[in-house]
Coordinates of C-alpha atoms in Angstrom, one line a residue:
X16 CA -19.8 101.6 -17.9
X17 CA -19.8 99.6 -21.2
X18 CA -20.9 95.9 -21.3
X19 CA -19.6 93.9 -24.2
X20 CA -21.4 91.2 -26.0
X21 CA -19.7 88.3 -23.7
X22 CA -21.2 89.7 -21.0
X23 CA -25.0 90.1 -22.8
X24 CA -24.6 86.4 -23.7
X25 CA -22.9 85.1 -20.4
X26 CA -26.2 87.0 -18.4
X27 CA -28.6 85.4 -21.2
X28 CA -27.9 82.4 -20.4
X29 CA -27.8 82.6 -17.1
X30 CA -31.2 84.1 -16.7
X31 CA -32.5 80.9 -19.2
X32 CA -31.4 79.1 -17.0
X33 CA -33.1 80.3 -13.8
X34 CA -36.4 80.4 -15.9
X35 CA -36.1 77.2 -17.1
X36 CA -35.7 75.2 -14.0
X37 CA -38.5 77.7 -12.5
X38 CA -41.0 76.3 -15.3
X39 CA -39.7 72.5 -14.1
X40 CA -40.3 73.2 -10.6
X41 CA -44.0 74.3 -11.1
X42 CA -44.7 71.1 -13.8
X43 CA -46.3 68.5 -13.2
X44 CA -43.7 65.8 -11.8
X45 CA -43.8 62.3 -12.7
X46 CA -45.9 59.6 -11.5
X47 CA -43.9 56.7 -12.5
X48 CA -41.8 54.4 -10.1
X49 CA -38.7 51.5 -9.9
X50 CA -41.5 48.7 -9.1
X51 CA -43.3 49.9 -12.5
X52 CA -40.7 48.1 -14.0
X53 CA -41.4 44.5 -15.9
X54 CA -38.5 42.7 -14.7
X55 CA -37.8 39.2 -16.1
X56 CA -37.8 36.4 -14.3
X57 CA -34.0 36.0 -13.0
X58 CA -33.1 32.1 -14.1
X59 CA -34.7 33.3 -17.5
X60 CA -32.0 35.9 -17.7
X61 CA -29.1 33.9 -16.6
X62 CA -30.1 31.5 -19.3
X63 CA -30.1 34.1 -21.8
X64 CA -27.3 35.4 -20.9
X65 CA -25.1 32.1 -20.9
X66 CA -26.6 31.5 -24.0
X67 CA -24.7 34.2 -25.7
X68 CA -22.3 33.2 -28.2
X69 CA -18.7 34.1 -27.2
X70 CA -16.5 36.0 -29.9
X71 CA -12.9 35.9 -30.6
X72 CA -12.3 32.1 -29.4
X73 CA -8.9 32.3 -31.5
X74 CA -7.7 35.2 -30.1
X75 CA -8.2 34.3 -26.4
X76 CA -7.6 31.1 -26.8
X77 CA -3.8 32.1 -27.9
X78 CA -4.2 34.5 -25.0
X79 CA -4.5 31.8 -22.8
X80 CA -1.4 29.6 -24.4
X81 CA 0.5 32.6 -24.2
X82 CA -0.1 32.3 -20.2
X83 CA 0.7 28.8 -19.8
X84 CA 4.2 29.5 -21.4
X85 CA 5.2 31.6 -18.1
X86 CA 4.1 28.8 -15.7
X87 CA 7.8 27.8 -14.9
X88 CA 8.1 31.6 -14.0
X89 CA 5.5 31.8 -11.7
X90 CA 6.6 28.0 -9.6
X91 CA 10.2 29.9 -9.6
X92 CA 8.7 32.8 -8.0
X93 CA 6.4 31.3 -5.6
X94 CA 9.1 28.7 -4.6
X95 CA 11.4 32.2 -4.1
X96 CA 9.2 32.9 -1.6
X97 CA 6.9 35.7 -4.1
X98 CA 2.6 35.6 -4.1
X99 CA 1.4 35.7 -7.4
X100 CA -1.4 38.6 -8.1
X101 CA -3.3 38.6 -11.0
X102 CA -5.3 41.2 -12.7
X103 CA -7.1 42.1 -15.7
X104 CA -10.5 42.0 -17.4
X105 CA -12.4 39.1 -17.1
X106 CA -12.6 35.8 -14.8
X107 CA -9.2 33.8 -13.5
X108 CA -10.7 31.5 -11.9
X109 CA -10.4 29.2 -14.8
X110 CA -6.7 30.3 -15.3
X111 CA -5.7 30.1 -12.0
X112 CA -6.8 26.6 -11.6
X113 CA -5.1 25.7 -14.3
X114 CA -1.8 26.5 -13.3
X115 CA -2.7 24.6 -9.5
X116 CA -3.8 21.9 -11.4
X117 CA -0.7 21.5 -13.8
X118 CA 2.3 23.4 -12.2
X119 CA 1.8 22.8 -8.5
X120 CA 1.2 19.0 -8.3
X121 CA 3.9 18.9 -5.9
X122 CA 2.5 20.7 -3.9
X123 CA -0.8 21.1 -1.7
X124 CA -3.3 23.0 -2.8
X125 CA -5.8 25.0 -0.8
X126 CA -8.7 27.1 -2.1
X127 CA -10.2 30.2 -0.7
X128 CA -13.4 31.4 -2.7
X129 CA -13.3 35.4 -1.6
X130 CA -16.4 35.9 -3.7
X131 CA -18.5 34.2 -1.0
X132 CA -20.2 37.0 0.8
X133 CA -19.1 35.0 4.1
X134 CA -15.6 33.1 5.3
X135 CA -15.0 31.7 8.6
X136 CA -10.7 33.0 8.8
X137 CA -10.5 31.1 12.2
X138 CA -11.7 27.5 10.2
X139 CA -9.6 28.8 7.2
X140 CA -6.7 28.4 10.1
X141 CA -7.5 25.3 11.5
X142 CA -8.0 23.8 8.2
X143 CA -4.8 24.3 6.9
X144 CA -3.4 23.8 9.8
X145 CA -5.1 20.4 10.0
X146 CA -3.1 20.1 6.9
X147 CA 0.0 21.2 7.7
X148 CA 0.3 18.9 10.7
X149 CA -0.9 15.8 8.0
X150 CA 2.2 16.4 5.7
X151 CA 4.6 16.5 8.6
X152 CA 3.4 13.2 10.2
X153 CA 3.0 11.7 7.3
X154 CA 6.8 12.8 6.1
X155 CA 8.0 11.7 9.7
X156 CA 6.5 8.4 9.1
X157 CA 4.6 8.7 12.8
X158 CA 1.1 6.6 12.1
X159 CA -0.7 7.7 15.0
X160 CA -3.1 10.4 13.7
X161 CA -3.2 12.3 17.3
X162 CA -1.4 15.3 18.1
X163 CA 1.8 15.2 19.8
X164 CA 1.4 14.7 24.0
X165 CA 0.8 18.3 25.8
X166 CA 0.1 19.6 22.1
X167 CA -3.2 21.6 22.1
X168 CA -6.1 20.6 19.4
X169 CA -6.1 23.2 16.7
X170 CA -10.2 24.2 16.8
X171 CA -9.2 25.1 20.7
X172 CA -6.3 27.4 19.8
X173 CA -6.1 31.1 19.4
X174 CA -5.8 33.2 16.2
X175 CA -2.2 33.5 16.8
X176 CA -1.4 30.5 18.0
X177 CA -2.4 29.0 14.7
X178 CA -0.3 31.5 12.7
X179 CA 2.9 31.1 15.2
X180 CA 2.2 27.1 14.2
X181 CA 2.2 27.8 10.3
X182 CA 5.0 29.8 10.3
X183 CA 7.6 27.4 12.4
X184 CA 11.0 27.2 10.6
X185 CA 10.5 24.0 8.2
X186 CA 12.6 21.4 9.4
X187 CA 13.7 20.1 6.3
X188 CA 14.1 21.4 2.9
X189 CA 12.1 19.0 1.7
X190 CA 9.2 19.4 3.8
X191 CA 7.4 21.8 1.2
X192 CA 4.9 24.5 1.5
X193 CA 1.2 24.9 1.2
X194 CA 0.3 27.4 -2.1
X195 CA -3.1 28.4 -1.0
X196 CA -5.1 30.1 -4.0
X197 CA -7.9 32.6 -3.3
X198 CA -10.0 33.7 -6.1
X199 CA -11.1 37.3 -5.8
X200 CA -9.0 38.2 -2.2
X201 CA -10.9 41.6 -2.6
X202 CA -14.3 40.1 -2.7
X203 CA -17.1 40.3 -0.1
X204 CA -16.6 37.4 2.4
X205 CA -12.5 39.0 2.7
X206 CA -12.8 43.2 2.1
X207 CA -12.7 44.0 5.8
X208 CA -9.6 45.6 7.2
X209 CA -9.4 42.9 9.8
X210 CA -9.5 39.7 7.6
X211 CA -6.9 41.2 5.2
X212 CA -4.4 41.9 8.0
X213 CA -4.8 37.8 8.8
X214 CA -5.0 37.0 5.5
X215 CA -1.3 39.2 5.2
X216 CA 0.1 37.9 8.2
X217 CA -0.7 33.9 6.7
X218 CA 1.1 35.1 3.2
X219 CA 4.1 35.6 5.6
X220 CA 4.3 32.5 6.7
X221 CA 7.0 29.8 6.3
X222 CA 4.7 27.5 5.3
X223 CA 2.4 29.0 3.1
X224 CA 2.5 30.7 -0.7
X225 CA -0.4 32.7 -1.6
X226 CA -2.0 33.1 -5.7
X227 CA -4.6 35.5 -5.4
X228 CA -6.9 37.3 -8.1
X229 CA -8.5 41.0 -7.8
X230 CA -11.3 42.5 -10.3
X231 CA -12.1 45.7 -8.0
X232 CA -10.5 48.8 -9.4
X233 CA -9.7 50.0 -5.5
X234 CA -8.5 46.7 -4.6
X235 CA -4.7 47.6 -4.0
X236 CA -6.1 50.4 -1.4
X237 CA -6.7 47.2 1.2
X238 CA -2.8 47.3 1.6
X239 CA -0.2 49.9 3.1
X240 CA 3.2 49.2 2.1
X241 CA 4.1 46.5 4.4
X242 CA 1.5 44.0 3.4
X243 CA 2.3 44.7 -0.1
X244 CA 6.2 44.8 0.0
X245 CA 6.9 42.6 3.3
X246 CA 4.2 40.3 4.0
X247 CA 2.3 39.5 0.8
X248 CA 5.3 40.2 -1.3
X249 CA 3.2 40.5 -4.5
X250 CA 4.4 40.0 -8.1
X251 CA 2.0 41.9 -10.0
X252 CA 0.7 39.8 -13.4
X253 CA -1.8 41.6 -15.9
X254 CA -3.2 38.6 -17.5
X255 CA -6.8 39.5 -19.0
X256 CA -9.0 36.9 -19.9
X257 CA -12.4 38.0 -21.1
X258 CA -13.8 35.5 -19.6
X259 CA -17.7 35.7 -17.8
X260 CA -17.7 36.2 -14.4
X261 CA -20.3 32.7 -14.2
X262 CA -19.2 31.2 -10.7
X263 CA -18.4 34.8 -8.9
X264 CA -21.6 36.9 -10.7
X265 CA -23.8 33.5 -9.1
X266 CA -23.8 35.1 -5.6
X267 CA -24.9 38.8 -6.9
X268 CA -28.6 39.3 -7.5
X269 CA -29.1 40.7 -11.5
X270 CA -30.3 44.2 -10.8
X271 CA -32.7 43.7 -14.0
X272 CA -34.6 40.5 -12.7
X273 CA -37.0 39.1 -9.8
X274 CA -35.4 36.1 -7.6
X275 CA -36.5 33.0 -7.4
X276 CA -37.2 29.9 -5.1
X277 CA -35.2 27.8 -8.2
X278 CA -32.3 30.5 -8.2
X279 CA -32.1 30.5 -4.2
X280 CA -31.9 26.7 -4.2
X281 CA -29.2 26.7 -6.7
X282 CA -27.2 29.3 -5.6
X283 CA -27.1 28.0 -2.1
X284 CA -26.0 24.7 -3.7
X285 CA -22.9 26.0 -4.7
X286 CA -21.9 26.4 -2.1
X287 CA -22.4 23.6 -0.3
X288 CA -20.7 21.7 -3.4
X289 CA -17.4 23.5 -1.7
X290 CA -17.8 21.8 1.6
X291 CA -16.9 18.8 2.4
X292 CA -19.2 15.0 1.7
X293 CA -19.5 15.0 5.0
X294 CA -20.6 18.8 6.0
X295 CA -23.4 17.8 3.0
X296 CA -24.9 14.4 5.2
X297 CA -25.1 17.1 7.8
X298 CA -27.2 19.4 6.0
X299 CA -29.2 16.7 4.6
X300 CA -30.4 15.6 7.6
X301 CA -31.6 19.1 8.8
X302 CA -33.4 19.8 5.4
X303 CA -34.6 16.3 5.5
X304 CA -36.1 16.9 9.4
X305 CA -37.8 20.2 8.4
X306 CA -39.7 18.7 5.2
X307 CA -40.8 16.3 7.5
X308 CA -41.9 18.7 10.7
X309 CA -43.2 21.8 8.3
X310 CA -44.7 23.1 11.2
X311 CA -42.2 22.8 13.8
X312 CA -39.6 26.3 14.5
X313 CA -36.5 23.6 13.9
X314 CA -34.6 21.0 14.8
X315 CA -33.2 20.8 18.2
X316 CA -28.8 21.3 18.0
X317 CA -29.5 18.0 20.5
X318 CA -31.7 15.8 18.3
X319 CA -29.2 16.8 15.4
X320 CA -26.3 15.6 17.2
X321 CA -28.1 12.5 18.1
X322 CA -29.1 11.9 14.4
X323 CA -25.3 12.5 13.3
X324 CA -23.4 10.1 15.5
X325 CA -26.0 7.9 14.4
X326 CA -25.5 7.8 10.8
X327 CA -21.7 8.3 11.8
X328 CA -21.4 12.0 10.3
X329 CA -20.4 13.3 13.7
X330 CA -18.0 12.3 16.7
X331 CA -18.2 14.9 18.8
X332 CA -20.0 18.0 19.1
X333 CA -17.0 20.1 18.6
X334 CA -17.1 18.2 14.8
X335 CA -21.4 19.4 14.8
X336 CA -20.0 22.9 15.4
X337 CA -17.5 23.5 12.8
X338 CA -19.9 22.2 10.3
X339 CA -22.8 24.5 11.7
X340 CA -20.1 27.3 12.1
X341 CA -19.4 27.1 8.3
X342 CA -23.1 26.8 7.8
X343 CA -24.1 30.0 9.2
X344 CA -21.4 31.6 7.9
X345 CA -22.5 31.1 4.2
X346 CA -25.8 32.3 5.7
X347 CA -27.3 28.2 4.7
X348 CA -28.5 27.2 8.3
X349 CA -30.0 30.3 10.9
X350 CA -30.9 29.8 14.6
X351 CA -33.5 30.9 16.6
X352 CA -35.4 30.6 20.1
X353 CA -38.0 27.7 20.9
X354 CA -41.2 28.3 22.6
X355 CA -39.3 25.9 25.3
X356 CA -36.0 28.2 25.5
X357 CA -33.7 25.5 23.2
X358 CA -32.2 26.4 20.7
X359 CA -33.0 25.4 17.3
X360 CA -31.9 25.0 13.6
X361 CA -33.3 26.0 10.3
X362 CA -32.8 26.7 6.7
X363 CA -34.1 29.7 5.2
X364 CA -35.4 28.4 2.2
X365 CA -39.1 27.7 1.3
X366 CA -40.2 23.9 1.1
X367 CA -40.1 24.3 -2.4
X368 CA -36.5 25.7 -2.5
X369 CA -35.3 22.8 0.0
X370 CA -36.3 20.1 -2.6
X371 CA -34.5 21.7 -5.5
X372 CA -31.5 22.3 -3.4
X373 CA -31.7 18.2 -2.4
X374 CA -31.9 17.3 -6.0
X375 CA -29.1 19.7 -7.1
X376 CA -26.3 18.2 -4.7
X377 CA -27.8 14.7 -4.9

């Protein structure tokens, strides 16, 4: 049988092949590791790295104009009952709040960071439900700032009770609707199956008009067809930025640099500049006690009650819990077991860490 020169090339190589990666099994294999590495020190990168010098201002900057022209658009479509999605390369958070800023002061705005690697859905409900039931008193002209007789508080209701309460027929025309706008809806603290079906079934409501961003490529697989076409009801917007991902890259470690007590204190400041002046006095007065008691496991949930209806920061403890709910949700405040059995409160964070945090939302 006659073999052609294909096939004396084809087995050549295939026997170089063989011998070659016999040779590299029997050589000597490399000593070196990942921890050899000389990585920087991680504030010293983000400083370099926000000290690059941006390129093509002009062009995005009429980029950016060119967006603002179709803000009329978007209002009509949201007040037609459409969420706005929008997509591209770079950040929108700066975009986004823009158009909330400029387009929707008629209405109320409410702001869901998705690039948190933590959200509380259930005070996310009771927020804007909180909200909700404000506008309507307040548009009723009823002063009293209590709920209706028989009528349930909202931190005490169900999941589904809060949604069947957003989505009640509006009453009157002019009774509005709450645009809530959630930057990066496919991020960390959101990508679970279970938030996104909540998150789809609030879009739905009567109440409530959702502007959203995504940046990950497999974002649109969190929806079958009904959330996209029925609930959400996206229109789709491909509005590219090229902006730096500064706020949302914050909350991800730099894979090329070491962490740092400075870079924990100021990340964790963040976000507790989202919450609330008075969800801040609370956590104040925790770091504050475990400065002072260094060698205590925490403070008492008791003696920080106590402290907060002193200084007036708390009325209740059902007020202490949604403030240590959100806490722990952002992974800020932990708990854990006193030699005595109580529980007790503390913040993760060196001594060292705590005082730059104090300084950075003083």
């Amino acid at each position: 049988m006659e073999i052609n020169e294909g096939d004396d090339d084809e087995f050549g190589f295939s026997r170089n092949y063989f011998l070659a990666k016999e040779l590299g099994g029997s050589a000597k294999k490399s000593t070196r590791k990942l921890s050899d590495i000389d990585l920087v020190d991680e504030q010293e990168l983000r400083t370099a790295v926000a000290n690059i010098e941006p390129k093509h201002e002009k062009e995005i900057e009429e980029l950016m104009s060119s967006y603002k022209t179709m803000y009329p658009r978007w209002v009509f479509e949201i007040r037609c009952g459409f969420g706005l999605l929008m997509y591209g390369f770079g950040s929108k958070k700066a975009l986004i709040e823009d158009f909330a800023s400029t387009a929707l002061t008629e209405y109320s705005v409410f702001v869901i960071n998705g690039y948190l690697h933590s959200i509380n859905m259930k005070q996310v409900l009771i927020a804007l439900a909180e909200l909700v039931w404000d506008q309507l008193r307040t548009k009723r002209k009823n002063p009293s700032g209590n709920l209706s007789r028989g009528q349930q508080p909202f931190n005490s209701r169900s999941m589904d009770d809060l949604l069947a309460f957003l989505d009640e027929p509006l009453a009157e025309e002019n009774d509005g609707f709450i645009c809530i706008v959630v930057h990066n809806i496919d991020g960390p603290g959101l990508r679970d199956s279970e938030t996104q079906q909540i998150l789809a079934r609030l879009a739905s409501c009567s109440r409530i008009r959702i502007v959203a961003s995504i940046d990950h490529v497999n974002a649109p697989l969190l929806w079958d067809k009904k959330m996209v076409h029925t609930q959400f009801n996206w229109c789709w917007y491909h509005v590219p930025t090229f902006a730096a991902y500064k706020v949302e890259g914050m909350f991800f470690p730099l894979i090329l640099a070491n962490g740092n007590t400075g870079q924990s204190a100021k990340t964790a400041a963040l976000v507790l500049l989202s919450l609330t002046p008075n969800a801040q006095s609370v956590f104040r007065v925790l770091a504050e006690y475990q400065l002072s008691h260094p060698d205590e496991e925490g403070m008492p949930v008791e003696n920080l009650y106590t402290t907060c209806r002193e200084r007036f920061l708390a009325s209740s403890q059902v007020t202490l819990n949604s403030h240590l709910t959100e806490f722990k949700d952002h992974e800020l405040v932990k708990t854990r077991r006193h030699s005595d059995g109580q529980d007790c409160l503390y913040i993760p964070l060196t001594a060292e860490a705590l005082e730059k945090l104090l300084l950075e939302i003083s």
